[in-house]
Amino acid sequence: MQLDVFLKQVSLNHALNVLIWHAAQAGIEIAALVKQGALQGVTEKMTSTNVQGETQMHLDIRSHEVALEQLRASAVVAAVLSEEEEEPIVFETVDAPFLVSMDPLDGSSNLAINGVVGSIFSVLPNTGVTTQGSQAFLQPGQAQRAALYVMYGPATLLVLTIGQGTHVFTLDHESGTFELTQQNVEIPPETSEYAINASNQRYWQPAMKRYIEECLQGADGARGRDFNMRWCASMVMDVHRILTRGGVFLYPRDSKQPVKAGRLRLLYEANPMSLLVAQAGGESIDGLEDVLALQPTSCHQRVPVLLGSRQEIQRLREYHQQATE
Ligand code: F6P
């Protein structure tokens, strides 16, 4: 079943369906660019940095422009917050029903090694955006009306929730349409696989050190079974693996750069991914609190994110609670 047919069946919100369709078109255009690789100069680094101080890739900027153009063309979006720009971009359709936060090309450093990257979109209700500021974007993740990512891997996938389960669509490159290939994804509640950048270990808090130490001890330790580890350094790919076969993705609070609470951005990484995971039966916390309940304080805020299989996330929450007692 094609994406637009699916949307008509499950959602009466025509404006939301239009928005999702345009985000999907952006995904199709970006997929075509990614596919061309060095032939399009897409692996080139720019001399500029984004608001996070990260070096931008040529394709970061192209993807931002493509997504912005599609969202503008939808006429149902009032403003867009992008990883690539400090301030939200407010459209002429300022009274339109939705705001979108996006990371147009997440994990783009992977382009240099022909690795998997993705685009992430979070859809919020427009509570009254103005050209003056970013206040309207500061809504907790549970206010999201939809969340999706497009993953540019061997196949181009679109993974979507509008709050009624999480569904996977696969791009048919010949017809240029996304076809439903998995409805109501379910993350197994138990897992023996974790994803973490272990090079930061010495900066972690005691609760995280304890959890990973126990995983490493495997069958000889408190957990009584062996664990496997994976780390793609591309959130879209790591989260997709968890949606597919379970596991936990961990980017915890660390003391490496004390001004940053975590690595990942709340409004266009943590929140949309947490909604997709929650709608697939998983959980997502910052250590103690549900990510989706966090009240954002700024547009490019970073948070710790621990997400995935329910039982492991509950265990991680307990370890963090015990550490505060
Ligand atoms: O925030 C962007 C991102 O590339 C994520 O997609 C990914 O999970 C993480 O950063 C990788 O972090 P590190 O460079 O520590 O492996």
mmCIF file of C-alpha atoms and ligand atoms in Angstrom:
data_model
loop_
_atom_site.group_PDB
_atom_site.id
_atom_site.type_symbol
_atom_site.label_atom_id
_atom_site.label_comp_id
_atom_site.label_asym_id
_atom_site.label_seq_id
_atom_site.Cartn_x
_atom_site.Cartn_y
_atom_site.Cartn_z
ATOM 1 C CA MET A 1 0.000 0.000 0.000
ATOM 2 C CA GLN A 2 1.349 3.418 -0.955
ATOM 3 C CA LEU A 3 2.061 6.018 1.721
ATOM 4 C CA ASP A 4 -0.706 8.422 0.624
ATOM 5 C CA VAL A 5 -3.311 5.630 0.532
ATOM 6 C CA PHE A 6 -2.209 4.479 3.990
ATOM 7 C CA LEU A 7 -2.463 8.026 5.357
ATOM 8 C CA LYS A 8 -5.996 8.450 3.991
ATOM 9 C CA GLN A 9 -6.992 5.227 5.728
ATOM 10 C CA VAL A 10 -5.558 6.008 9.149
ATOM 11 C CA SER A 11 -5.738 9.796 9.457
ATOM 12 C CA LEU A 12 -8.584 12.233 8.908
ATOM 13 C CA ASN A 13 -6.195 15.145 9.302
ATOM 14 C CA HIS A 14 -5.734 16.175 5.684
ATOM 15 C CA ALA A 15 -3.211 18.913 6.514
ATOM 16 C CA LEU A 16 -1.018 16.446 8.435
ATOM 17 C CA ASN A 17 -1.196 13.981 5.550
ATOM 18 C CA VAL A 18 -0.097 16.708 3.131
ATOM 19 C CA LEU A 19 2.836 17.579 5.388
ATOM 20 C CA ILE A 20 3.974 13.960 5.634
ATOM 21 C CA TRP A 21 3.693 13.547 1.884
ATOM 22 C CA HIS A 22 5.961 16.578 1.342
ATOM 23 C CA ALA A 23 8.493 15.321 3.922
ATOM 24 C CA ALA A 24 8.516 12.034 2.007
ATOM 25 C CA GLN A 25 9.179 13.899 -1.265
ATOM 26 C CA ALA A 26 12.114 15.639 0.416
ATOM 27 C CA GLY A 27 13.369 12.188 1.421
ATOM 28 C CA ILE A 28 13.134 10.978 -2.182
ATOM 29 C CA GLU A 29 15.099 13.997 -3.439
ATOM 30 C CA ILE A 30 17.763 13.667 -0.732
ATOM 31 C CA ALA A 31 18.048 9.926 -1.417
ATOM 32 C CA ALA A 32 18.866 10.741 -5.049
ATOM 33 C CA LEU A 33 21.603 13.160 -3.949
ATOM 34 C CA VAL A 34 23.103 10.741 -1.418
ATOM 35 C CA LYS A 35 23.168 8.030 -4.060
ATOM 36 C CA GLN A 36 25.351 10.143 -6.347
ATOM 37 C CA GLY A 37 28.056 10.375 -3.683
ATOM 38 C CA ALA A 38 31.296 11.970 -4.797
ATOM 39 C CA LEU A 39 29.899 12.405 -8.338
ATOM 40 C CA GLN A 40 27.783 15.244 -6.934
ATOM 41 C CA GLY A 41 30.528 16.444 -4.607
ATOM 42 C CA VAL A 42 28.266 15.483 -1.741
ATOM 43 C CA THR A 43 31.040 14.133 0.446
ATOM 44 C CA GLU A 44 32.815 17.492 0.447
ATOM 45 C CA LYS A 45 33.182 19.369 3.685
ATOM 46 C CA MET A 46 32.334 23.068 3.838
ATOM 47 C CA THR A 47 34.509 25.620 5.595
ATOM 48 C CA SER A 48 31.408 26.622 7.608
ATOM 49 C CA THR A 49 30.113 25.117 10.857
ATOM 50 C CA ASN A 50 26.527 24.738 12.045
ATOM 51 C CA VAL A 51 25.052 26.180 15.249
ATOM 52 C CA GLN A 52 26.579 23.283 17.160
ATOM 53 C CA GLY A 53 30.038 24.205 15.893
ATOM 54 C CA GLU A 54 30.154 21.018 13.768
ATOM 55 C CA THR A 55 31.716 21.084 10.321
ATOM 56 C CA GLN A 56 28.986 21.126 7.695
ATOM 57 C CA MET A 57 29.044 18.845 4.690
ATOM 58 C CA HIS A 58 27.964 20.118 1.304
ATOM 59 C CA LEU A 59 25.048 17.689 1.499
ATOM 60 C CA ASP A 60 23.940 18.993 4.932
ATOM 61 C CA ILE A 61 23.177 22.301 3.262
ATOM 62 C CA ARG A 62 21.614 20.785 0.135
ATOM 63 C CA SER A 63 19.373 18.556 2.265
ATOM 64 C CA HIS A 64 18.333 21.503 4.419
ATOM 65 C CA GLU A 65 17.343 23.452 1.298
ATOM 66 C CA VAL A 66 15.459 20.529 -0.253
ATOM 67 C CA ALA A 67 13.500 19.826 2.947
ATOM 68 C CA LEU A 68 12.762 23.499 3.508
ATOM 69 C CA GLU A 69 11.427 23.868 -0.037
ATOM 70 C CA GLN A 70 9.124 20.847 0.320
ATOM 71 C CA LEU A 71 7.809 21.986 3.698
ATOM 72 C CA ARG A 72 7.185 25.483 2.347
ATOM 73 C CA ALA A 73 5.363 24.012 -0.667
ATOM 74 C CA SER A 74 3.073 22.022 1.636
ATOM 75 C CA ALA A 75 1.450 25.311 2.773
ATOM 76 C CA VAL A 76 0.520 23.648 6.078
ATOM 77 C CA VAL A 77 3.754 24.529 7.895
ATOM 78 C CA ALA A 78 4.187 27.874 9.671
ATOM 79 C CA ALA A 79 7.859 27.582 10.596
ATOM 80 C CA VAL A 80 10.799 25.188 10.527
ATOM 81 C CA LEU A 81 13.590 24.690 13.028
ATOM 82 C CA SER A 82 16.610 23.077 11.383
ATOM 83 C CA GLU A 83 19.862 21.798 12.794
ATOM 84 C CA GLU A 84 21.550 23.879 10.151
ATOM 85 C CA GLU A 85 20.245 27.291 11.273
ATOM 86 C CA GLU A 86 20.336 29.091 14.580
ATOM 87 C CA GLU A 87 16.836 30.590 14.397
ATOM 88 C CA PRO A 88 13.601 29.032 13.112
ATOM 89 C CA ILE A 89 12.651 29.932 9.551
ATOM 90 C CA VAL A 90 9.170 31.441 9.570
ATOM 91 C CA PHE A 91 7.128 31.026 6.367
ATOM 92 C CA GLU A 92 4.530 33.424 4.973
ATOM 93 C CA THR A 93 1.935 30.839 6.033
ATOM 94 C CA VAL A 94 2.515 31.886 9.650
ATOM 95 C CA ASP A 95 -0.987 30.791 10.732
ATOM 96 C CA ALA A 96 -0.636 27.295 9.246
ATOM 97 C CA PRO A 97 -1.364 24.416 11.659
ATOM 98 C CA PHE A 98 2.117 22.901 12.085
ATOM 99 C CA LEU A 99 5.713 23.562 13.088
ATOM 100 C CA VAL A 100 8.490 21.209 12.004
ATOM 101 C CA SER A 101 11.821 20.576 13.738
ATOM 102 C CA MET A 102 14.282 18.714 11.554
ATOM 103 C CA ASP A 103 17.741 17.351 11.189
ATOM 104 C CA PRO A 104 17.913 17.274 7.388
ATOM 105 C CA LEU A 105 20.896 14.903 7.349
ATOM 106 C CA ASP A 106 21.721 13.187 10.599
ATOM 107 C CA GLY A 107 25.044 11.386 10.962
ATOM 108 C CA SER A 108 26.448 13.160 7.902
ATOM 109 C CA SER A 109 30.070 12.493 8.894
ATOM 110 C CA ASN A 110 29.271 8.934 7.747
ATOM 111 C CA LEU A 111 29.029 10.171 4.150
ATOM 112 C CA ALA A 112 32.807 10.211 3.923
ATOM 113 C CA ILE A 113 32.823 6.430 4.407
ATOM 114 C CA ASN A 114 29.698 5.776 2.297
ATOM 115 C CA GLY A 115 27.809 4.986 5.505
ATOM 116 C CA VAL A 116 24.100 5.199 6.249
ATOM 117 C CA VAL A 117 22.573 8.613 7.020
ATOM 118 C CA GLY A 118 19.025 9.848 7.487
ATOM 119 C CA SER A 119 16.653 12.818 7.740
ATOM 120 C CA ILE A 120 14.605 13.280 10.925
ATOM 121 C CA PHE A 121 11.349 15.280 11.205
ATOM 122 C CA SER A 122 9.261 16.172 14.249
ATOM 123 C CA VAL A 123 5.818 17.719 13.724
ATOM 124 C CA LEU A 124 4.368 20.000 16.411
ATOM 125 C CA PRO A 125 1.120 21.949 16.538
ATOM 126 C CA ASN A 126 1.540 25.638 15.784
ATOM 127 C CA THR A 127 0.718 27.246 19.103
ATOM 128 C CA GLY A 128 1.349 30.732 17.725
ATOM 129 C CA VAL A 129 4.718 31.147 16.083
ATOM 130 C CA THR A 130 5.885 34.700 15.444
ATOM 131 C CA THR A 131 8.742 36.097 13.404
ATOM 132 C CA GLN A 132 10.223 37.292 16.695
ATOM 133 C CA GLY A 133 11.305 34.118 18.363
ATOM 134 C CA SER A 134 11.518 30.427 18.841
ATOM 135 C CA GLN A 135 9.225 30.096 21.875
ATOM 136 C CA ALA A 136 6.527 28.157 19.990
ATOM 137 C CA PHE A 137 8.972 25.287 19.340
ATOM 138 C CA LEU A 138 9.587 24.746 23.049
ATOM 139 C CA GLN A 139 6.897 22.085 23.488
ATOM 140 C CA PRO A 140 7.493 18.716 25.166
ATOM 141 C CA GLY A 141 7.846 15.724 22.848
ATOM 142 C CA GLN A 142 4.479 14.334 23.887
ATOM 143 C CA ALA A 143 2.881 17.243 21.990
ATOM 144 C CA GLN A 144 4.245 15.897 18.678
ATOM 145 C CA ARG A 145 1.563 15.147 16.078
ATOM 146 C CA ALA A 146 3.904 13.001 14.018
ATOM 147 C CA ALA A 147 7.521 11.920 13.813
ATOM 148 C CA LEU A 148 9.405 10.294 10.984
ATOM 149 C CA TYR A 149 12.805 9.559 9.608
ATOM 150 C CA VAL A 150 13.973 8.688 6.129
ATOM 151 C CA MET A 151 16.945 6.345 6.108
ATOM 152 C CA TYR A 152 19.344 6.323 3.161
ATOM 153 C CA GLY A 153 20.789 2.833 3.251
ATOM 154 C CA PRO A 154 20.930 -0.005 0.726
ATOM 155 C CA ALA A 155 17.157 0.622 0.595
ATOM 156 C CA THR A 156 15.552 3.999 1.293
ATOM 157 C CA LEU A 157 13.081 3.609 4.154
ATOM 158 C CA LEU A 158 10.557 5.969 5.702
ATOM 159 C CA VAL A 159 9.606 5.172 9.290
ATOM 160 C CA LEU A 160 6.539 7.040 10.538
ATOM 161 C CA THR A 161 4.283 7.495 13.507
ATOM 162 C CA ILE A 162 1.223 9.705 13.739
ATOM 163 C CA GLY A 163 0.552 8.397 17.228
ATOM 164 C CA GLN A 164 -1.040 5.089 16.190
ATOM 165 C CA GLY A 165 1.882 2.711 15.989
ATOM 166 C CA THR A 166 5.143 2.920 14.067
ATOM 167 C CA HIS A 167 5.201 1.852 10.439
ATOM 168 C CA VAL A 168 7.919 1.232 7.852
ATOM 169 C CA PHE A 169 7.681 2.149 4.157
ATOM 170 C CA THR A 170 10.223 1.225 1.490
ATOM 171 C CA LEU A 171 10.944 3.452 -1.504
ATOM 172 C CA ASP A 172 10.275 1.894 -4.861
ATOM 173 C CA HIS A 173 12.913 3.804 -6.819
ATOM 174 C CA GLU A 174 11.252 2.971 -10.123
ATOM 175 C CA SER A 175 7.820 4.371 -9.360
ATOM 176 C CA GLY A 176 9.084 6.965 -6.849
ATOM 177 C CA THR A 177 6.582 5.862 -4.184
ATOM 178 C CA PHE A 178 6.912 4.671 -0.618
ATOM 179 C CA GLU A 179 5.184 1.309 -0.085
ATOM 180 C CA LEU A 180 4.113 0.023 3.332
ATOM 181 C CA THR A 181 6.393 -2.900 4.185
ATOM 182 C CA GLN A 182 5.878 -3.262 7.936
ATOM 183 C CA GLN A 183 2.873 -2.146 9.954
ATOM 184 C CA ASN A 184 2.924 -1.755 13.753
ATOM 185 C CA VAL A 185 6.562 -2.423 14.506
ATOM 186 C CA GLU A 186 7.088 -4.029 17.936
ATOM 187 C CA ILE A 187 10.385 -3.685 19.767
ATOM 188 C CA PRO A 188 11.059 -6.860 21.768
ATOM 189 C CA PRO A 189 10.897 -5.872 25.478
ATOM 190 C CA GLU A 190 13.994 -7.928 26.316
ATOM 191 C CA THR A 191 17.365 -7.642 24.654
ATOM 192 C CA SER A 192 21.007 -8.622 24.955
ATOM 193 C CA GLU A 193 22.372 -5.921 22.654
ATOM 194 C CA TYR A 194 23.451 -2.371 23.430
ATOM 195 C CA ALA A 195 24.828 0.555 21.429
ATOM 196 C CA ILE A 196 27.080 3.133 23.054
ATOM 197 C CA ASN A 197 30.205 5.116 22.200
ATOM 198 C CA ALA A 198 32.369 3.368 24.782
ATOM 199 C CA SER A 199 35.310 5.693 24.209
ATOM 200 C CA ASN A 200 33.511 8.126 26.550
ATOM 201 C CA GLN A 201 33.393 5.617 29.390
ATOM 202 C CA ARG A 202 35.595 7.579 31.776
ATOM 203 C CA TYR A 203 33.189 10.542 31.558
ATOM 204 C CA TRP A 204 29.998 8.594 32.361
ATOM 205 C CA GLN A 205 28.048 8.774 35.587
ATOM 206 C CA PRO A 206 28.202 5.790 38.016
ATOM 207 C CA ALA A 207 24.796 4.385 36.959
ATOM 208 C CA MET A 208 25.895 4.079 33.327
ATOM 209 C CA LYS A 209 29.292 2.657 34.265
ATOM 210 C CA ARG A 210 27.508 0.022 36.366
ATOM 211 C CA TYR A 211 25.103 -0.952 33.569
ATOM 212 C CA ILE A 212 27.817 -1.370 30.931
ATOM 213 C CA GLU A 213 30.171 -3.114 33.348
ATOM 214 C CA GLU A 214 27.457 -5.682 34.046
ATOM 215 C CA CYS A 215 26.834 -6.165 30.303
ATOM 216 C CA LEU A 216 30.567 -6.700 29.762
ATOM 217 C CA GLN A 217 30.727 -9.299 32.530
ATOM 218 C CA GLY A 218 28.078 -11.194 30.575
ATOM 219 C CA ALA A 219 27.330 -14.753 31.691
ATOM 220 C CA ASP A 220 29.927 -14.477 34.462
ATOM 221 C CA GLY A 221 28.308 -11.439 36.125
ATOM 222 C CA ALA A 222 25.061 -10.149 37.635
ATOM 223 C CA ARG A 223 23.156 -10.350 34.335
ATOM 224 C CA GLY A 224 23.894 -14.037 33.862
ATOM 225 C CA ARG A 225 23.993 -13.813 30.049
ATOM 226 C CA ASP A 226 26.293 -12.471 27.354
ATOM 227 C CA PHE A 227 25.629 -9.152 25.616
ATOM 228 C CA ASN A 228 26.500 -7.987 22.121
ATOM 229 C CA MET A 229 27.524 -4.451 21.167
ATOM 230 C CA ARG A 230 26.929 -2.357 18.034
ATOM 231 C CA TRP A 231 27.658 1.330 17.315
ATOM 232 C CA CYS A 232 26.967 2.901 13.922
ATOM 233 C CA ALA A 233 27.599 6.562 14.911
ATOM 234 C CA SER A 234 24.419 7.349 12.976
ATOM 235 C CA MET A 235 21.373 7.672 15.201
ATOM 236 C CA VAL A 236 18.972 6.794 12.401
ATOM 237 C CA MET A 237 20.760 3.532 11.732
ATOM 238 C CA ASP A 238 21.163 2.614 15.406
ATOM 239 C CA VAL A 239 17.494 3.362 16.139
ATOM 240 C CA HIS A 240 16.416 1.456 13.056
ATOM 241 C CA ARG A 241 18.278 -1.622 14.244
ATOM 242 C CA ILE A 242 16.487 -1.344 17.591
ATOM 243 C CA LEU A 243 13.086 -1.044 15.883
ATOM 244 C CA THR A 244 13.988 -4.086 13.826
ATOM 245 C CA ARG A 245 15.451 -6.498 16.373
ATOM 246 C CA GLY A 246 15.449 -4.758 19.773
ATOM 247 C CA GLY A 247 18.335 -3.420 21.805
ATOM 248 C CA VAL A 248 19.193 -0.189 23.556
ATOM 249 C CA PHE A 249 20.786 2.972 22.166
ATOM 250 C CA LEU A 250 22.625 4.973 24.796
ATOM 251 C CA TYR A 251 24.039 8.485 24.572
ATOM 252 C CA PRO A 252 24.225 9.244 28.284
ATOM 253 C CA ARG A 253 25.037 12.354 30.233
ATOM 254 C CA ASP A 254 28.806 12.692 30.520
ATOM 255 C CA SER A 255 31.327 15.119 31.911
ATOM 256 C CA LYS A 256 33.395 15.442 28.738
ATOM 257 C CA GLN A 257 32.029 18.905 28.005
ATOM 258 C CA PRO A 258 30.225 19.986 31.179
ATOM 259 C CA VAL A 259 28.224 22.701 29.369
ATOM 260 C CA LYS A 260 26.486 19.998 27.305
ATOM 261 C CA ALA A 261 24.058 17.698 29.145
ATOM 262 C CA GLY A 262 24.284 15.141 26.357
ATOM 263 C CA ARG A 263 25.180 14.879 22.701
ATOM 264 C CA LEU A 264 21.825 14.604 21.000
ATOM 265 C CA ARG A 265 19.439 17.434 20.283
ATOM 266 C CA LEU A 266 16.072 17.277 22.011
ATOM 267 C CA LEU A 267 13.835 18.880 19.417
ATOM 268 C CA TYR A 268 14.988 17.125 16.254
ATOM 269 C CA GLU A 269 16.741 13.949 17.395
ATOM 270 C CA ALA A 270 15.664 12.812 20.869
ATOM 271 C CA ASN A 271 11.956 13.714 20.671
ATOM 272 C CA PRO A 272 11.047 12.291 17.257
ATOM 273 C CA MET A 273 13.066 9.122 17.849
ATOM 274 C CA SER A 274 11.537 8.718 21.311
ATOM 275 C CA LEU A 275 8.010 8.956 19.875
ATOM 276 C CA LEU A 276 8.792 6.373 17.187
ATOM 277 C CA VAL A 277 10.265 4.053 19.822
ATOM 278 C CA ALA A 278 7.394 4.592 22.289
ATOM 279 C CA GLN A 279 4.841 3.870 19.560
ATOM 280 C CA ALA A 280 6.668 0.592 18.915
ATOM 281 C CA GLY A 281 6.430 -0.448 22.583
ATOM 282 C CA GLY A 282 9.857 0.770 23.686
ATOM 283 C CA GLU A 283 10.845 3.468 26.161
ATOM 284 C CA SER A 284 13.090 6.509 26.158
ATOM 285 C CA ILE A 285 14.541 8.327 29.172
ATOM 286 C CA ASP A 286 17.250 10.864 29.922
ATOM 287 C CA GLY A 287 18.331 8.723 32.884
ATOM 288 C CA LEU A 288 15.475 9.534 35.246
ATOM 289 C CA GLU A 289 12.730 11.256 33.227
ATOM 290 C CA ASP A 290 10.841 10.258 30.090
ATOM 291 C CA VAL A 291 12.397 12.178 27.205
ATOM 292 C CA LEU A 292 8.912 12.923 25.843
ATOM 293 C CA ALA A 293 7.968 14.699 29.096
ATOM 294 C CA LEU A 294 10.976 17.045 29.149
ATOM 295 C CA GLN A 295 10.143 20.738 28.877
ATOM 296 C CA PRO A 296 12.561 22.199 26.305
ATOM 297 C CA THR A 297 14.357 25.374 27.299
ATOM 298 C CA SER A 298 16.053 26.237 24.009
ATOM 299 C CA CYS A 299 15.822 25.244 20.361
ATOM 300 C CA HIS A 300 19.142 23.445 20.011
ATOM 301 C CA GLN A 301 19.181 21.985 23.530
ATOM 302 C CA ARG A 302 21.089 18.732 24.025
ATOM 303 C CA VAL A 303 19.878 15.940 26.285
ATOM 304 C CA PRO A 304 21.056 12.496 27.353
ATOM 305 C CA VAL A 305 19.070 9.740 25.582
ATOM 306 C CA LEU A 306 18.663 6.111 26.606
ATOM 307 C CA LEU A 307 16.091 4.358 24.428
ATOM 308 C CA GLY A 308 14.927 0.979 23.229
ATOM 309 C CA SER A 309 13.742 -2.304 24.719
ATOM 310 C CA ARG A 310 11.441 -1.653 27.685
ATOM 311 C CA GLN A 311 12.950 -3.929 30.304
ATOM 312 C CA GLU A 312 16.489 -2.636 29.816
ATOM 313 C CA ILE A 313 15.383 1.006 29.919
ATOM 314 C CA GLN A 314 13.466 0.297 33.132
ATOM 315 C CA ARG A 315 16.626 -1.247 34.589
ATOM 316 C CA LEU A 316 18.638 1.803 33.542
ATOM 317 C CA ARG A 317 16.087 4.112 35.189
ATOM 318 C CA GLU A 318 16.367 2.086 38.419
ATOM 319 C CA TYR A 319 20.162 2.310 38.370
ATOM 320 C CA HIS A 320 19.930 6.094 37.936
ATOM 321 C CA GLN A 321 17.329 6.362 40.721
ATOM 322 C CA GLN A 322 19.469 4.276 43.089
ATOM 323 C CA ALA A 323 22.447 6.514 42.350
ATOM 324 C CA THR A 324 20.486 9.599 43.496
ATOM 325 C CA GLU A 325 19.328 8.013 46.793
HETATM 326 O O1 F6P B 1 24.212 13.950 16.520
HETATM 327 C C1 F6P B 1 24.637 13.337 15.430
HETATM 328 C C2 F6P B 1 25.219 11.958 15.588
HETATM 329 O O2 F6P B 1 25.981 11.743 14.431
HETATM 330 C C3 F6P B 1 24.194 10.848 15.757
HETATM 331 O O3 F6P B 1 23.568 10.525 14.546
HETATM 332 C C4 F6P B 1 25.033 9.727 16.314
HETATM 333 O O4 F6P B 1 24.280 8.815 17.067
HETATM 334 C C5 F6P B 1 26.050 10.445 17.162
HETATM 335 O O5 F6P B 1 26.074 11.796 16.716
HETATM 336 C C6 F6P B 1 27.410 9.845 17.034
HETATM 337 O O6 F6P B 1 28.204 10.275 18.062
HETATM 338 P P1 F6P B 1 29.779 9.895 18.206
HETATM 339 O O7 F6P B 1 30.501 10.820 17.284
HETATM 340 O O8 F6P B 1 30.100 10.142 19.628
HETATM 341 O O9 F6P B 1 29.945 8.469 17.809
#
